[in-house]
PDB file of C-alpha atoms in Angstrom:
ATOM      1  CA  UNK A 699     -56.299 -48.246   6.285  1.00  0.00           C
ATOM      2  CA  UNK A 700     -59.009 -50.421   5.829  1.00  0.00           C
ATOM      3  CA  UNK A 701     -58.429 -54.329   6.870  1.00  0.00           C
ATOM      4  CA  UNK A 702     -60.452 -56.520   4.787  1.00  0.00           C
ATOM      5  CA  UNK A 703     -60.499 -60.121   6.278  1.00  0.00           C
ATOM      6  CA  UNK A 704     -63.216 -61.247   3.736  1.00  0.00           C
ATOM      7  CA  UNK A 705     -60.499 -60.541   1.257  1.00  0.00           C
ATOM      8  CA  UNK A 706     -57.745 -63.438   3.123  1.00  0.00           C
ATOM      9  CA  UNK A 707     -58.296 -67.200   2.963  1.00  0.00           C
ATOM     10  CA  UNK A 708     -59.291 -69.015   6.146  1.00  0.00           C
ATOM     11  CA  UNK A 709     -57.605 -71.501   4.795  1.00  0.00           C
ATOM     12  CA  UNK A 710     -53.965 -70.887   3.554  1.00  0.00           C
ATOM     13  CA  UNK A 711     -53.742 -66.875   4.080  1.00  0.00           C
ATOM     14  CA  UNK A 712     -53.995 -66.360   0.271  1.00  0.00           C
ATOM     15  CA  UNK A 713     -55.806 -63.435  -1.626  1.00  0.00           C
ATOM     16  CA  UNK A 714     -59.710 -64.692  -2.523  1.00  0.00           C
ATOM     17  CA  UNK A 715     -60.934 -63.701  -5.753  1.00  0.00           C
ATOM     18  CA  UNK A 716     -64.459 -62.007  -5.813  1.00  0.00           C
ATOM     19  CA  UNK A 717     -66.993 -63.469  -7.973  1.00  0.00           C
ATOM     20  CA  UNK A 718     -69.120 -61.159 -10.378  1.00  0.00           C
ATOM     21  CA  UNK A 719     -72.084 -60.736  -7.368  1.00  0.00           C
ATOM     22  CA  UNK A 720     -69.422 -60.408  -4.770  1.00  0.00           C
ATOM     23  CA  UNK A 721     -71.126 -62.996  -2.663  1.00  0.00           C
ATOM     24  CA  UNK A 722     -68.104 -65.192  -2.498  1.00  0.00           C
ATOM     25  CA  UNK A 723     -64.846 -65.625  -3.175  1.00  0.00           C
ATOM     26  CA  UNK A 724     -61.987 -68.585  -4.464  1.00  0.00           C
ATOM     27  CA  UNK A 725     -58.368 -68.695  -2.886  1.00  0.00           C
ATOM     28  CA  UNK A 726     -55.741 -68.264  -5.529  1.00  0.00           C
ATOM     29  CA  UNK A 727     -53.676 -70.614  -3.794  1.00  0.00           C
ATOM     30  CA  UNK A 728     -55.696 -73.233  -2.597  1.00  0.00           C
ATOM     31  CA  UNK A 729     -58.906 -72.910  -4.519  1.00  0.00           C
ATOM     32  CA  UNK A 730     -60.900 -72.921  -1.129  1.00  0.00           C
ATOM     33  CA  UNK A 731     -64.325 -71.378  -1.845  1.00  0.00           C
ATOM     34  CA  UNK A 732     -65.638 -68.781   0.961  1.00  0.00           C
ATOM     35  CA  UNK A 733     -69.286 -67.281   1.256  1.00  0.00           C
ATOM     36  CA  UNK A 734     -68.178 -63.376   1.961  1.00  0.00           C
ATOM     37  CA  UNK A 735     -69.232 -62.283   5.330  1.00  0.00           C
ATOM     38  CA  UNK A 736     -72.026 -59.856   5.125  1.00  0.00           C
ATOM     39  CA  UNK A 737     -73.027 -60.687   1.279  1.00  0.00           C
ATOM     40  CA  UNK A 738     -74.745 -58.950  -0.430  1.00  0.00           C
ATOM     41  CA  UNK A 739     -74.375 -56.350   2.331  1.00  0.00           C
ATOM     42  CA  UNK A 740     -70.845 -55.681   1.682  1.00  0.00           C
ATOM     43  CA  UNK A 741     -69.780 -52.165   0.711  1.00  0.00           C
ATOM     44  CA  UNK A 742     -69.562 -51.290  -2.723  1.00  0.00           C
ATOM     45  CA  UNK A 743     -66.291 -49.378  -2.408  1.00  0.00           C
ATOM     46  CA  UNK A 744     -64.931 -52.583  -0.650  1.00  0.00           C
ATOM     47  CA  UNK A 745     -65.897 -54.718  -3.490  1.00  0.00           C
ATOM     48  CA  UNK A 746     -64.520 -52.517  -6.147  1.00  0.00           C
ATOM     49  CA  UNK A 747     -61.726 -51.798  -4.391  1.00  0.00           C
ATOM     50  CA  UNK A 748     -60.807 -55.691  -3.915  1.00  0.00           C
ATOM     51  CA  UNK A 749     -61.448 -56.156  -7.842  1.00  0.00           C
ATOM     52  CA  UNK A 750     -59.497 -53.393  -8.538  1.00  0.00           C
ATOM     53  CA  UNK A 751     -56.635 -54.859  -7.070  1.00  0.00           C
ATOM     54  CA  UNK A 752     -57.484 -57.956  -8.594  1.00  0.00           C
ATOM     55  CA  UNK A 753     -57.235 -56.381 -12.251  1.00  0.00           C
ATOM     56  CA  UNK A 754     -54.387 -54.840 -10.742  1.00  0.00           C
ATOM     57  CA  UNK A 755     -52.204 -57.986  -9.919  1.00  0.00           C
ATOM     58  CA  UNK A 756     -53.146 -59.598 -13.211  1.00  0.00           C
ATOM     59  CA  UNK A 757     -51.768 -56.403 -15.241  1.00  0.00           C
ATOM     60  CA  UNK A 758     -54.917 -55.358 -16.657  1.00  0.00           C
ATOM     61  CA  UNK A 759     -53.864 -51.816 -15.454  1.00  0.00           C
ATOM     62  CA  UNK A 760     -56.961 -49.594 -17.497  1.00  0.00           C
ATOM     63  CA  UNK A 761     -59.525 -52.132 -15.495  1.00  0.00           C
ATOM     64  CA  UNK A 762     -58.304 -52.028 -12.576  1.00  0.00           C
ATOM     65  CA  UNK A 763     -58.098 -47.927 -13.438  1.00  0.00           C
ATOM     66  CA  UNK A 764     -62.075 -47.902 -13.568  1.00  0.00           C
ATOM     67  CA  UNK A 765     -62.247 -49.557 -10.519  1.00  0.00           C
ATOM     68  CA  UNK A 766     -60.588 -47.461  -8.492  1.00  0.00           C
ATOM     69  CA  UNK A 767     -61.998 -44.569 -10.117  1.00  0.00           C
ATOM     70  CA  UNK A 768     -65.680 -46.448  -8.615  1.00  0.00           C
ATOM     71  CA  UNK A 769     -63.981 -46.469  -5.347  1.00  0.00           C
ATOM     72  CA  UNK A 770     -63.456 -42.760  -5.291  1.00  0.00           C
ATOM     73  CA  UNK A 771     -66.792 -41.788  -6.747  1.00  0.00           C
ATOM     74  CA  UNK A 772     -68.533 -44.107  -4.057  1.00  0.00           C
ATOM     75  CA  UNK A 773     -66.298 -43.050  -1.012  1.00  0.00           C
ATOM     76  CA  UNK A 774     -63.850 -39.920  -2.140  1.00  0.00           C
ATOM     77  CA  UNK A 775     -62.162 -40.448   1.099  1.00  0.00           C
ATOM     78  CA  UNK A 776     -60.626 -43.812   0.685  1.00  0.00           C
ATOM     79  CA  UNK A 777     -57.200 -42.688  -0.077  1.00  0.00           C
ATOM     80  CA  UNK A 778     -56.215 -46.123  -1.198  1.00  0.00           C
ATOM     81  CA  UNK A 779     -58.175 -45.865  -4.177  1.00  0.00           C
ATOM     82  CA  UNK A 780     -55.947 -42.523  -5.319  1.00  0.00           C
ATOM     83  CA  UNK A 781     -52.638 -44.533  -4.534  1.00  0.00           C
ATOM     84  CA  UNK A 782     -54.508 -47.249  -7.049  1.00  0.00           C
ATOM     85  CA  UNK A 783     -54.858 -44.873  -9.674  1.00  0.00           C
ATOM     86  CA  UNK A 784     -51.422 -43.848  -9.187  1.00  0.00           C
ATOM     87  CA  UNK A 785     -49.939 -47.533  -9.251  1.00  0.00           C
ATOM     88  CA  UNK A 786     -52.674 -47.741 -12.616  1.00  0.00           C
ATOM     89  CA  UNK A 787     -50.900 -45.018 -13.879  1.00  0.00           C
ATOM     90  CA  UNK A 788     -47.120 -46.214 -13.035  1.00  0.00           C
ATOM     91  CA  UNK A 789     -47.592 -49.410 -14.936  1.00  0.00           C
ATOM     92  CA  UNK A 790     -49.967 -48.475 -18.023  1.00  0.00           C
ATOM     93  CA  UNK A 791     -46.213 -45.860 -18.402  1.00  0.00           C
ATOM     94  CA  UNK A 792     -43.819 -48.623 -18.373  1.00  0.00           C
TER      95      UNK A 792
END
């Protein structure tokens, strides 16, 4: 498993949203801004992945679905990407 601290807020601990260049990212919670360690350097499986999970928790199940599916065509051994699609999958169902 991959740990992702660029994804966690400094601040409060919550889950940073990515902005469109993935250069930096806004706590949920607290709104905190935070320049993403690495930018523009950081992986683009790492990106998607993080935006995929965004779509995710904002049930917008078919995006998130294409992001994953980036994931796995930029790394096809980042297994969390298949248990994505599967989650996609489980909730575009119900």
């Amino acid at each position: 498993m991959i740990e992702l601290k660029s994804a966690i807020c400094p601040e409060c601990g919550g889950l940073l949203r990515l902005n469109s260049a993935q250069t930096q990212g806004t706590c949920k919670s607290c709104g905190t801004t935070i320049l993403i360690s690495g930018a523009p350097g950081i992986k683009q499986e790492i990106a998607a992945w993080i935006l995929a999970n965004q779509q995710l928790e904002d049930g917008n199940a078919d995006k998130a679905a294409k992001y994953f599916q980036k994931v796995i065509e930029l790394n096809p051994e980042f297994g969390e990407a298949y248990y994505g699609c599967f989650e996609c999958a489980i909730y575009s169902a119900e």
